PDB file of C-alpha atoms and ligand atoms in Angstrom:
ATOM      1  CA  MET A 266      19.603  -1.068 -69.564  1.00  0.00           C
ATOM      2  CA  ALA A 267      20.830  -3.609 -66.966  1.00  0.00           C
ATOM      3  CA  THR A 268      21.079  -6.551 -68.729  1.00  0.00           C
ATOM      4  CA  ASN A 269      22.923  -8.622 -65.646  1.00  0.00           C
ATOM      5  CA  ARG A 270      25.704  -9.979 -67.844  1.00  0.00           C
ATOM      6  CA  THR A 271      29.037  -9.856 -68.418  1.00  0.00           C
ATOM      7  CA  PHE A 272      32.037 -10.742 -70.661  1.00  0.00           C
ATOM      8  CA  THR A 273      35.276 -12.102 -69.686  1.00  0.00           C
ATOM      9  CA  MET A 274      38.044 -13.530 -71.040  1.00  0.00           C
ATOM     10  CA  ILE A 275      41.269 -15.768 -69.036  1.00  0.00           C
ATOM     11  CA  LYS A 276      43.853 -14.162 -70.889  1.00  0.00           C
ATOM     12  CA  PRO A 277      46.893 -15.775 -72.441  1.00  0.00           C
ATOM     13  CA  ASP A 278      49.099 -15.475 -69.527  1.00  0.00           C
ATOM     14  CA  ALA A 279      46.379 -17.185 -67.154  1.00  0.00           C
ATOM     15  CA  VAL A 280      46.016 -20.192 -69.355  1.00  0.00           C
ATOM     16  CA  ARG A 281      49.941 -19.992 -70.041  1.00  0.00           C
ATOM     17  CA  ASN A 282      50.383 -20.261 -66.113  1.00  0.00           C
ATOM     18  CA  GLY A 283      47.805 -23.210 -65.392  1.00  0.00           C
ATOM     19  CA  HIS A 284      45.089 -21.062 -63.591  1.00  0.00           C
ATOM     20  CA  MET A 285      42.188 -21.806 -65.676  1.00  0.00           C
ATOM     21  CA  GLY A 286      40.661 -24.055 -63.309  1.00  0.00           C
ATOM     22  CA  ASN A 287      41.074 -21.840 -60.257  1.00  0.00           C
ATOM     23  CA  ILE A 288      39.609 -18.866 -62.249  1.00  0.00           C
ATOM     24  CA  LEU A 289      36.774 -20.276 -63.334  1.00  0.00           C
ATOM     25  CA  GLN A 290      36.259 -21.761 -59.911  1.00  0.00           C
ATOM     26  CA  MET A 291      36.461 -18.182 -58.251  1.00  0.00           C
ATOM     27  CA  ILE A 292      33.874 -16.805 -60.719  1.00  0.00           C
ATOM     28  CA  GLN A 293      31.304 -19.591 -59.920  1.00  0.00           C
ATOM     29  CA  ALA A 294      32.337 -19.553 -56.037  1.00  0.00           C
ATOM     30  CA  ALA A 295      31.493 -15.743 -56.292  1.00  0.00           C
ATOM     31  CA  GLY A 296      27.771 -16.706 -57.806  1.00  0.00           C
ATOM     32  CA  PHE A 297      28.093 -16.169 -61.268  1.00  0.00           C
ATOM     33  CA  ARG A 298      26.673 -18.407 -64.239  1.00  0.00           C
ATOM     34  CA  ILE A 299      28.292 -19.346 -66.953  1.00  0.00           C
ATOM     35  CA  LEU A 300      26.412 -18.777 -70.069  1.00  0.00           C
ATOM     36  CA  ALA A 301      28.093 -19.281 -72.639  1.00  0.00           C
ATOM     37  CA  MET A 302      32.202 -20.383 -72.648  1.00  0.00           C
ATOM     38  CA  LYS A 303      34.687 -21.133 -75.191  1.00  0.00           C
ATOM     39  CA  TYR A 304      38.356 -21.904 -75.339  1.00  0.00           C
ATOM     40  CA  THR A 305      40.175 -20.825 -78.237  1.00  0.00           C
ATOM     41  CA  GLN A 306      42.749 -18.402 -79.975  1.00  0.00           C
ATOM     42  CA  ILE A 307      41.829 -14.827 -81.478  1.00  0.00           C
ATOM     43  CA  THR A 308      44.074 -13.872 -84.628  1.00  0.00           C
ATOM     44  CA  GLU A 309      45.698 -10.216 -84.433  1.00  0.00           C
ATOM     45  CA  GLU A 310      43.480  -8.880 -86.473  1.00  0.00           C
ATOM     46  CA  GLN A 311      40.267 -10.035 -84.108  1.00  0.00           C
ATOM     47  CA  ALA A 312      42.210  -8.556 -80.943  1.00  0.00           C
ATOM     48  CA  LYS A 313      42.796  -5.120 -82.796  1.00  0.00           C
ATOM     49  CA  LYS A 314      38.788  -5.306 -83.533  1.00  0.00           C
ATOM     50  CA  PHE A 315      38.249  -6.661 -79.855  1.00  0.00           C
ATOM     51  CA  TYR A 316      39.994  -3.706 -78.360  1.00  0.00           C
ATOM     52  CA  GLU A 317      39.420  -1.269 -80.869  1.00  0.00           C
ATOM     53  CA  VAL A 318      38.264   1.388 -78.386  1.00  0.00           C
ATOM     54  CA  HIS A 319      41.925   1.476 -77.189  1.00  0.00           C
ATOM     55  CA  ALA A 320      43.096   1.959 -81.058  1.00  0.00           C
ATOM     56  CA  GLU A 321      45.296   5.150 -79.949  1.00  0.00           C
ATOM     57  CA  ARG A 322      46.661   4.395 -77.021  1.00  0.00           C
ATOM     58  CA  PRO A 323      50.410   3.465 -76.515  1.00  0.00           C
ATOM     59  CA  PHE A 324      49.848  -0.125 -75.532  1.00  0.00           C
ATOM     60  CA  TYR A 325      47.817  -0.797 -78.802  1.00  0.00           C
ATOM     61  CA  GLY A 326      50.119  -3.250 -80.335  1.00  0.00           C
ATOM     62  CA  GLU A 327      51.455  -5.094 -76.712  1.00  0.00           C
ATOM     63  CA  LEU A 328      47.706  -5.539 -76.122  1.00  0.00           C
ATOM     64  CA  THR A 329      46.299  -6.850 -79.179  1.00  0.00           C
ATOM     65  CA  GLN A 330      49.983  -9.408 -79.699  1.00  0.00           C
ATOM     66  CA  PHE A 331      49.509 -10.485 -76.206  1.00  0.00           C
ATOM     67  CA  MET A 332      45.748 -11.080 -76.408  1.00  0.00           C
ATOM     68  CA  SER A 333      46.841 -13.072 -79.548  1.00  0.00           C
ATOM     69  CA  SER A 334      49.341 -15.553 -78.609  1.00  0.00           C
ATOM     70  CA  GLY A 335      48.012 -18.392 -77.141  1.00  0.00           C
ATOM     71  CA  PRO A 336      44.782 -19.824 -76.254  1.00  0.00           C
ATOM     72  CA  ILE A 337      42.361 -18.050 -73.766  1.00  0.00           C
ATOM     73  CA  VAL A 338      38.722 -18.968 -72.514  1.00  0.00           C
ATOM     74  CA  ALA A 339      35.894 -16.518 -73.572  1.00  0.00           C
ATOM     75  CA  ALA A 340      32.299 -16.822 -71.498  1.00  0.00           C
ATOM     76  CA  ILE A 341      29.366 -14.537 -70.890  1.00  0.00           C
ATOM     77  CA  LEU A 342      28.343 -14.714 -67.531  1.00  0.00           C
ATOM     78  CA  GLU A 343      25.127 -13.879 -65.627  1.00  0.00           C
ATOM     79  CA  LYS A 344      24.355 -12.745 -62.246  1.00  0.00           C
ATOM     80  CA  ASP A 345      22.772  -9.509 -60.602  1.00  0.00           C
ATOM     81  CA  ASN A 346      24.572  -6.428 -61.151  1.00  0.00           C
ATOM     82  CA  ALA A 347      27.211  -8.366 -63.483  1.00  0.00           C
ATOM     83  CA  VAL A 348      29.541  -5.979 -65.043  1.00  0.00           C
ATOM     84  CA  ALA A 349      30.189  -4.065 -61.025  1.00  0.00           C
ATOM     85  CA  ASP A 350      30.516  -7.510 -59.384  1.00  0.00           C
ATOM     86  CA  PHE A 351      32.778  -8.602 -61.818  1.00  0.00           C
ATOM     87  CA  ARG A 352      35.325  -5.901 -61.486  1.00  0.00           C
ATOM     88  CA  SER A 353      35.050  -6.303 -57.769  1.00  0.00           C
ATOM     89  CA  LEU A 354      35.510 -10.189 -58.049  1.00  0.00           C
ATOM     90  CA  ILE A 355      38.515  -9.338 -61.012  1.00  0.00           C
ATOM     91  CA  GLY A 356      40.491  -6.190 -59.164  1.00  0.00           C
ATOM     92  CA  ALA A 357      42.173  -3.304 -60.727  1.00  0.00           C
ATOM     93  CA  THR A 358      43.667  -3.359 -64.087  1.00  0.00           C
ATOM     94  CA  ASN A 359      47.209  -2.890 -62.629  1.00  0.00           C
ATOM     95  CA  PRO A 360      47.595  -6.271 -60.283  1.00  0.00           C
ATOM     96  CA  ALA A 361      49.815  -4.104 -57.715  1.00  0.00           C
ATOM     97  CA  GLN A 362      47.161  -2.032 -56.937  1.00  0.00           C
ATOM     98  CA  ALA A 363      44.535  -4.474 -56.753  1.00  0.00           C
ATOM     99  CA  ALA A 364      42.465  -5.626 -53.567  1.00  0.00           C
ATOM    100  CA  GLU A 365      43.762  -8.476 -51.769  1.00  0.00           C
ATOM    101  CA  GLY A 366      41.677 -11.850 -52.663  1.00  0.00           C
ATOM    102  CA  THR A 367      40.621 -10.249 -56.181  1.00  0.00           C
ATOM    103  CA  ILE A 368      41.900 -12.574 -59.416  1.00  0.00           C
ATOM    104  CA  ARG A 369      44.203 -10.535 -60.803  1.00  0.00           C
ATOM    105  CA  ARG A 370      45.872 -10.042 -57.543  1.00  0.00           C
ATOM    106  CA  LYS A 371      46.094 -13.644 -57.035  1.00  0.00           C
ATOM    107  CA  TYR A 372      46.798 -14.993 -60.633  1.00  0.00           C
ATOM    108  CA  ALA A 373      48.074 -11.412 -62.540  1.00  0.00           C
ATOM    109  CA  ASN A 374      51.919 -10.566 -63.330  1.00  0.00           C
ATOM    110  CA  SER A 375      51.185  -7.231 -64.449  1.00  0.00           C
ATOM    111  CA  VAL A 376      49.452  -4.326 -66.058  1.00  0.00           C
ATOM    112  CA  GLY A 377      49.774  -5.706 -69.295  1.00  0.00           C
ATOM    113  CA  GLU A 378      49.347  -9.482 -68.578  1.00  0.00           C
ATOM    114  CA  ASN A 379      47.022  -9.224 -65.863  1.00  0.00           C
ATOM    115  CA  ALA A 380      44.483 -12.827 -66.441  1.00  0.00           C
ATOM    116  CA  VAL A 381      41.141 -11.753 -66.575  1.00  0.00           C
ATOM    117  CA  HIS A 382      39.018  -9.172 -68.807  1.00  0.00           C
ATOM    118  CA  GLY A 383      35.935  -7.960 -67.845  1.00  0.00           C
ATOM    119  CA  SER A 384      33.102  -6.189 -69.354  1.00  0.00           C
ATOM    120  CA  ASP A 385      33.405  -2.268 -68.430  1.00  0.00           C
ATOM    121  CA  SER A 386      29.707  -1.608 -69.271  1.00  0.00           C
ATOM    122  CA  ASP A 387      26.050  -3.542 -70.239  1.00  0.00           C
ATOM    123  CA  GLU A 388      26.754  -2.027 -73.260  1.00  0.00           C
ATOM    124  CA  ASN A 389      29.909  -3.465 -73.669  1.00  0.00           C
ATOM    125  CA  ALA A 390      29.071  -6.643 -72.342  1.00  0.00           C
ATOM    126  CA  ALA A 391      26.546  -7.521 -75.068  1.00  0.00           C
ATOM    127  CA  ILE A 392      28.879  -6.072 -77.900  1.00  0.00           C
ATOM    128  CA  GLU A 393      31.698  -7.730 -76.450  1.00  0.00           C
ATOM    129  CA  GLY A 394      29.308 -11.131 -75.804  1.00  0.00           C
ATOM    130  CA  ASP A 395      28.513 -11.043 -79.234  1.00  0.00           C
ATOM    131  CA  PHE A 396      32.123 -10.949 -80.778  1.00  0.00           C
ATOM    132  CA  PHE A 397      32.590 -14.765 -79.673  1.00  0.00           C
ATOM    133  CA  PHE A 398      29.220 -15.844 -79.361  1.00  0.00           C
ATOM    134  CA  ASN A 399      26.031 -16.925 -81.858  1.00  0.00           C
ATOM    135  CA  ARG A 400      22.758 -17.428 -80.429  1.00  0.00           C
ATOM    136  CA  LEU A 401      22.726 -21.302 -80.437  1.00  0.00           C
ATOM    137  CA  GLU A 402      26.001 -20.826 -77.878  1.00  0.00           C
ATOM    138  CA  ARG A 403      24.601 -19.400 -75.345  1.00  0.00           C
ATOM    139  CA  PHE A 404      22.058 -21.794 -72.991  1.00  0.00           C
TER     140      PHE A 404
HETATM  141  P1  LIG B 725      40.554  -2.856 -68.029  1.00  0.00           P
HETATM  142  O1  LIG B 725      40.852  -4.467 -68.787  1.00  0.00           O
HETATM  143  O2  LIG B 725      40.894  -3.105 -66.509  1.00  0.00           O
HETATM  144  O3  LIG B 725      38.952  -2.581 -68.479  1.00  0.00           O
HETATM  145  P2  LIG B 725      41.189  -0.971 -69.636  1.00  0.00           P
HETATM  146  O4  LIG B 725      40.091  -1.269 -70.306  1.00  0.00           O
HETATM  147  O5  LIG B 725      42.228   0.452 -69.363  1.00  0.00           O
HETATM  148  O6  LIG B 725      41.534  -2.056 -68.474  1.00  0.00           O
HETATM  149  O7  LIG B 725      42.990  -1.965 -71.092  1.00  0.00           O
HETATM  150  C1  LIG B 725      42.365  -2.993 -71.246  1.00  0.00           C
HETATM  151  C2  LIG B 725      43.830  -3.795 -71.416  1.00  0.00           C
HETATM  152  O8  LIG B 725      44.594  -2.772 -71.569  1.00  0.00           O
HETATM  153  C3  LIG B 725      44.014  -3.805 -69.837  1.00  0.00           C
HETATM  154  O9  LIG B 725      43.838  -5.187 -68.822  1.00  0.00           O
HETATM  155  C4  LIG B 725      45.517  -4.160 -69.854  1.00  0.00           C
HETATM  156  C5  LIG B 725      46.030  -3.141 -71.184  1.00  0.00           C
HETATM  157  N1  LIG B 725      46.798  -2.053 -70.425  1.00  0.00           N
HETATM  158  C6  LIG B 725      45.853  -1.374 -70.538  1.00  0.00           C
HETATM  159  N2  LIG B 725      46.459   0.052 -69.519  1.00  0.00           N
HETATM  160  C7  LIG B 725      47.714  -0.523 -69.962  1.00  0.00           C
HETATM  161  C8  LIG B 725      49.405  -0.500 -69.387  1.00  0.00           C
HETATM  162  N3  LIG B 725      49.575   0.793 -69.484  1.00  0.00           N
HETATM  163  N4  LIG B 725      50.351  -0.784 -70.314  1.00  0.00           N
HETATM  164  C9  LIG B 725      50.043  -2.227 -70.886  1.00  0.00           C
HETATM  165  N5  LIG B 725      48.826  -2.808 -70.807  1.00  0.00           N
HETATM  166  C10 LIG B 725      47.902  -1.876 -70.370  1.00  0.00           C
HETATM  167 MG1  LIG B 726      38.477  -2.020 -70.563  1.00  0.00          MG
END
């Protein structure tokens, strides 16, 4: 099921550090169409739900606290091969290992505060998009 869609968040660190505009610019320049977008802040409970798959990981508490610590930009993006191409654009989870020119290499500070989220599969892209957006919010 290739949907040509992925889901992203510009995380609280990148918003706080003033990188929202530059990151959106990189996303659009890479050929992604913004199908839905909102500037919002999630509660710790919502962050726990969103990252449920990581509940057993040692960084779960840190992650969910961080993700609810300030506003984020959530968006559904459309492009051929969206999930894989977006993972290439953002780079490795740890910005120290992210390739030159990737969003995380440019704008992330640490593995925990790594500027952007990108879905890891078409299935999760759909689940994550549905977490934030209803049908009337998609264009
Ligand atoms: P990704 O966001 O690249 O898909 P992931 O799904 O493995 O990475 O982890 C989700 C988020 O959890 C990641 O963006 C940041 C945080 N995280 C991952 N590994 C971590 C670690 N070792 N220490 C702290 N936070 C971590
Ligand atoms: Mg992931």
